[in-house]
Amino acid sequence: DARVTQTPRHKVTEMGQEVTMRCQPILGHNTVFWYRQTMMQGLELLAYFRNRAPLDDSGMPKDRFSAEMPDATLATLKIQPSEPRDSAVYFCASGQGAGNEKLFFGSGTQLSVL
Amino acid sequence: DQQVKQNSPSLSVQEGRISILNCDYTNSMFDYFLWYKKYPAEGPTFLISISSIKDKNEDGRFTVFLNKSAKHLSLHIVPSQPGDSAVYFCAAWRTGYALNFGKGTSLLVTP
C-alpha cells in the first residue's frame, strides 16, 4: 500500500535549534508539497516541487526556512533557527501531477518549539 | 489572502441526518475543487472532487455541488454516520499551482 512517509512524527526542541523534517513521497509521484497546519490558518502552503524543481515557496519565511529535494525519494524541510511560533503540524504530500492534483498526505510531523 | 473560505468552524449533526458543509472561493480561475477528510493525528485524505465544468458529483453517501455563479460549493453527506466525525477541508486547484485549502470544518456526528 503506497504511502507518503514523514519523519519524525513528533519533535520537541528548544528555541534557536535547527529542525529537519523528512519526507519520502510515493514512488512515481512527481509533485511534492509541504503544508503547515495551524488553528488560525488551517492548511497553508510552504513549498511546492515539480520534478524536484521548486515552483512555489512564497509561503515560506525565507530567512529561517528552507526546502529541498536532494533526490526523487527525499524531500526535506529545515528550520534554522526555530522559534516558538513555528510550533505546528507539518505535512508533506505528493501527487502525480495528473491534472486535478489529488494529493496523498503523510501523517505529519508535530513540532513543538519551547 | 484566503482564496478558499470555510466560514463554519464546526458542525454537529445527528446520526442518520444530512450533513452539509459549505465552501466559498474567490478565484474564478480554479479548475477543480476537492474535499479532504482528516482524522486526529493523521494526514488529510482525499474524499471527492468536482471539475469546474460540472455542477454535481456523487460518490456513495457523498455528493459535492458546485455553483460557479455564486463561487460556492457544498459537500452533502447522507446519511451521516459517527465515523464521519472529522475535519473536512475544502480545496481548490488551478493548473500550475498548488492546492489552495480552506481552514476546515469540524464535523461531529452524534448517535
Coordinates of C-alpha atoms in Angstrom, one line a residue:
Chain A
D1 CA 0.0 0.0 0.0
A2 CA 1.8 3.1 -1.2
R3 CA 2.0 6.0 1.2
V4 CA 3.9 9.2 2.0
T5 CA 6.3 8.7 4.8
Q6 CA 7.3 11.5 7.2
T7 CA 9.9 11.5 9.9
P8 CA 9.9 12.3 12.7
R9 CA 6.3 12.0 13.8
H10 CA 7.0 14.3 16.8
K11 CA 9.7 16.7 17.6
V12 CA 10.2 18.8 20.7
T13 CA 13.1 21.3 20.6
E14 CA 14.3 24.5 22.1
M15 CA 14.1 27.9 20.5
G16 CA 17.1 28.5 18.3
Q17 CA 17.8 24.9 17.5
E18 CA 17.8 23.5 13.9
V19 CA 14.9 21.3 12.9
T20 CA 14.9 19.0 9.9
M21 CA 11.8 17.2 8.7
R22 CA 12.0 14.5 6.1
C23 CA 9.5 13.1 3.6
Q24 CA 9.5 10.1 1.3
P25 CA 6.9 10.7 -1.5
I26 CA 5.1 7.9 -3.2
L27 CA 7.2 6.3 -5.8
G28 CA 6.4 7.7 -9.2
H29 CA 4.8 10.9 -8.0
N30 CA 6.4 14.0 -9.5
T31 CA 4.9 16.7 -7.3
V32 CA 5.8 17.3 -3.7
F33 CA 4.3 19.8 -1.3
W34 CA 4.9 21.0 2.2
Y35 CA 1.9 22.3 4.2
R36 CA 1.7 23.6 7.7
Q37 CA -1.5 23.2 9.8
T38 CA -2.3 25.8 12.4
M39 CA -5.5 26.7 14.1
M40 CA -5.5 30.2 12.7
Q41 CA -4.5 29.5 9.1
G42 CA -5.7 26.0 8.5
L43 CA -3.5 24.3 5.9
E44 CA -1.1 26.8 4.5
L45 CA 1.3 26.0 1.6
L46 CA 5.0 26.4 2.4
A47 CA 6.7 24.9 -0.7
Y48 CA 5.8 23.1 -3.9
F49 CA 8.1 21.0 -6.1
R50 CA 7.5 19.5 -9.5
N51 CA 10.1 17.0 -10.9
R52 CA 12.3 18.1 -7.9
A53 CA 12.4 21.7 -9.1
P54 CA 11.0 24.3 -6.6
L55 CA 8.0 26.0 -8.2
D56 CA 6.5 28.0 -5.3
D57 CA 7.9 28.7 -1.9
S58 CA 6.3 32.1 -1.4
G59 CA 4.5 30.9 1.7
M60 CA 7.8 30.1 3.5
P61 CA 9.7 32.5 5.7
K62 CA 12.9 32.6 3.7
D63 CA 15.1 33.8 6.5
R64 CA 14.7 30.7 8.5
F65 CA 13.0 28.0 6.4
S66 CA 14.5 26.0 3.5
A67 CA 13.0 23.2 1.4
E68 CA 15.0 20.9 -0.9
M69 CA 14.6 17.6 -2.8
P70 CA 18.1 16.0 -2.9
D71 CA 16.6 13.2 -5.0
A72 CA 13.2 11.9 -6.1
T73 CA 12.8 9.8 -3.0
L74 CA 13.5 12.5 -0.4
A75 CA 12.2 16.0 0.4
T76 CA 13.4 18.0 3.4
L77 CA 12.2 21.0 5.3
K78 CA 14.6 22.8 7.6
I79 CA 14.0 25.5 10.1
Q80 CA 17.1 27.3 11.4
P81 CA 16.8 28.9 13.9
S82 CA 13.5 27.6 15.2
E83 CA 11.1 29.8 17.1
P84 CA 8.0 29.1 19.3
R85 CA 5.7 30.4 16.6
D86 CA 6.9 27.6 14.3
S87 CA 5.0 25.1 16.5
A88 CA 2.5 23.4 14.3
V89 CA 1.9 20.2 12.4
Y90 CA 3.9 20.0 9.2
F91 CA 2.5 17.8 6.4
C92 CA 4.2 16.5 3.3
A93 CA 2.1 15.5 0.3
S94 CA 2.8 14.0 -3.1
G95 CA 0.9 13.8 -6.4
Q96 CA 1.1 12.6 -9.9
G97 CA 0.5 16.0 -11.4
A98 CA -2.3 14.3 -13.4
G99 CA -4.4 17.4 -13.8
N100 CA -6.7 17.6 -10.8
E101 CA -3.9 17.5 -8.1
K102 CA -5.3 14.7 -6.0
L103 CA -2.7 14.7 -3.3
F104 CA -1.7 12.0 -0.8
F105 CA -0.6 13.2 2.6
G106 CA 1.8 11.8 5.1
S107 CA 0.9 11.6 8.8
G108 CA 2.7 14.8 9.6
T109 CA 5.4 16.0 12.0
Q110 CA 4.1 17.5 15.2
L111 CA 6.7 20.2 16.0
S112 CA 6.9 21.9 19.4
V113 CA 9.4 24.7 19.9
L114 CA 9.8 25.6 23.5
Chain B
D1 CA -5.3 36.4 1.2
Q2 CA -7.6 33.4 1.7
Q3 CA -9.0 32.4 -1.7
V4 CA -10.9 29.4 -0.2
K5 CA -13.1 30.1 2.7
Q6 CA -14.9 27.7 5.1
N7 CA -16.9 30.0 7.3
S8 CA -18.2 27.4 9.7
P9 CA -15.5 26.1 12.0
S10 CA -17.8 23.4 13.4
L11 CA -21.0 21.5 12.7
S12 CA -22.9 19.0 14.7
V13 CA -25.4 16.6 13.1
Q14 CA -27.4 13.6 14.4
E15 CA -26.6 10.2 13.0
G16 CA -28.8 9.4 10.0
R17 CA -29.4 13.0 9.1
I18 CA -27.8 15.0 6.3
S19 CA -24.6 16.9 6.9
I20 CA -24.0 20.0 4.7
L21 CA -20.5 21.5 4.6
N22 CA -20.1 24.8 2.8
C23 CA -17.2 26.4 1.0
D24 CA -16.7 29.7 -0.9
Y25 CA -13.9 30.8 -3.2
T26 CA -12.8 34.0 -4.8
N27 CA -10.7 33.0 -7.8
S28 CA -12.8 32.2 -10.9
M29 CA -9.7 30.5 -12.5
F30 CA -9.8 27.4 -10.4
D31 CA -10.1 24.2 -12.5
Y32 CA -11.0 21.6 -9.8
F33 CA -12.4 21.6 -6.3
L34 CA -11.7 18.8 -3.8
W35 CA -12.8 17.8 -0.4
Y36 CA -10.4 16.2 2.1
K37 CA -11.2 14.5 5.4
K38 CA -8.9 14.5 8.3
Y39 CA -8.9 12.4 11.5
P40 CA -6.8 13.4 14.5
A41 CA -3.1 12.5 14.3
E42 CA -3.5 11.6 10.6
G43 CA -2.9 13.4 7.4
P44 CA -5.8 14.6 5.3
T45 CA -7.2 12.0 2.8
F46 CA -8.9 12.7 -0.4
L47 CA -12.7 12.3 -0.3
I48 CA -14.3 13.6 -3.5
S49 CA -13.7 16.2 -6.3
I50 CA -15.5 18.1 -8.9
S51 CA -14.4 19.7 -12.2
S52 CA -15.2 23.3 -12.7
I53 CA -17.3 22.3 -15.7
K54 CA -19.6 20.2 -13.7
D55 CA -22.2 21.1 -11.1
K56 CA -22.6 17.8 -9.3
N57 CA -20.5 14.8 -8.5
E58 CA -21.7 11.9 -6.4
D59 CA -19.9 9.0 -4.7
G60 CA -21.9 6.8 -2.5
R61 CA -23.1 8.9 0.5
F62 CA -21.1 11.9 -0.6
T63 CA -22.2 14.5 -3.1
V64 CA -20.5 17.7 -4.0
F65 CA -22.4 20.5 -5.6
L66 CA -20.8 23.5 -7.4
N67 CA -22.4 26.8 -8.1
K68 CA -20.0 28.7 -10.2
S69 CA -22.0 31.9 -10.4
A70 CA -22.1 32.1 -6.6
K71 CA -18.5 30.8 -6.3
H72 CA -19.8 28.3 -3.8
L73 CA -19.6 24.6 -3.3
S74 CA -21.0 22.2 -0.7
L75 CA -20.5 18.7 0.4
H76 CA -23.5 16.7 1.4
I77 CA -23.2 13.5 3.4
V78 CA -26.4 11.4 3.5
P79 CA -26.9 9.6 5.8
S80 CA -24.4 10.8 8.3
Q81 CA -22.6 8.2 10.4
P82 CA -20.5 8.6 13.6
G83 CA -17.4 7.6 11.6
D84 CA -17.8 10.7 9.5
S85 CA -16.8 12.8 12.5
A86 CA -13.6 14.5 11.3
V87 CA -12.3 17.8 10.0
Y88 CA -13.3 18.5 6.4
F89 CA -11.1 20.7 4.2
C90 CA -12.3 22.3 1.0
A91 CA -9.6 22.8 -1.6
A92 CA -9.3 24.4 -5.0
W93 CA -6.8 23.7 -7.7
R94 CA -5.6 25.7 -10.7
T95 CA -3.3 24.4 -13.4
G96 CA 0.3 25.0 -12.5
Y97 CA -0.4 26.0 -8.9
A98 CA -0.6 24.1 -5.6
L99 CA -3.8 23.1 -3.9
N100 CA -5.3 26.0 -2.0
F101 CA -7.1 24.9 1.2
G102 CA -9.7 26.4 3.4
K103 CA -9.4 26.4 7.2
G104 CA -11.5 23.4 7.7
T105 CA -14.9 22.5 9.3
S106 CA -15.0 20.1 12.2
L107 CA -18.0 17.7 11.8
L108 CA -19.4 15.9 14.8
V109 CA -22.0 13.2 14.1
T110 CA -23.8 12.3 17.3
P111 CA -25.6 8.9 17.9

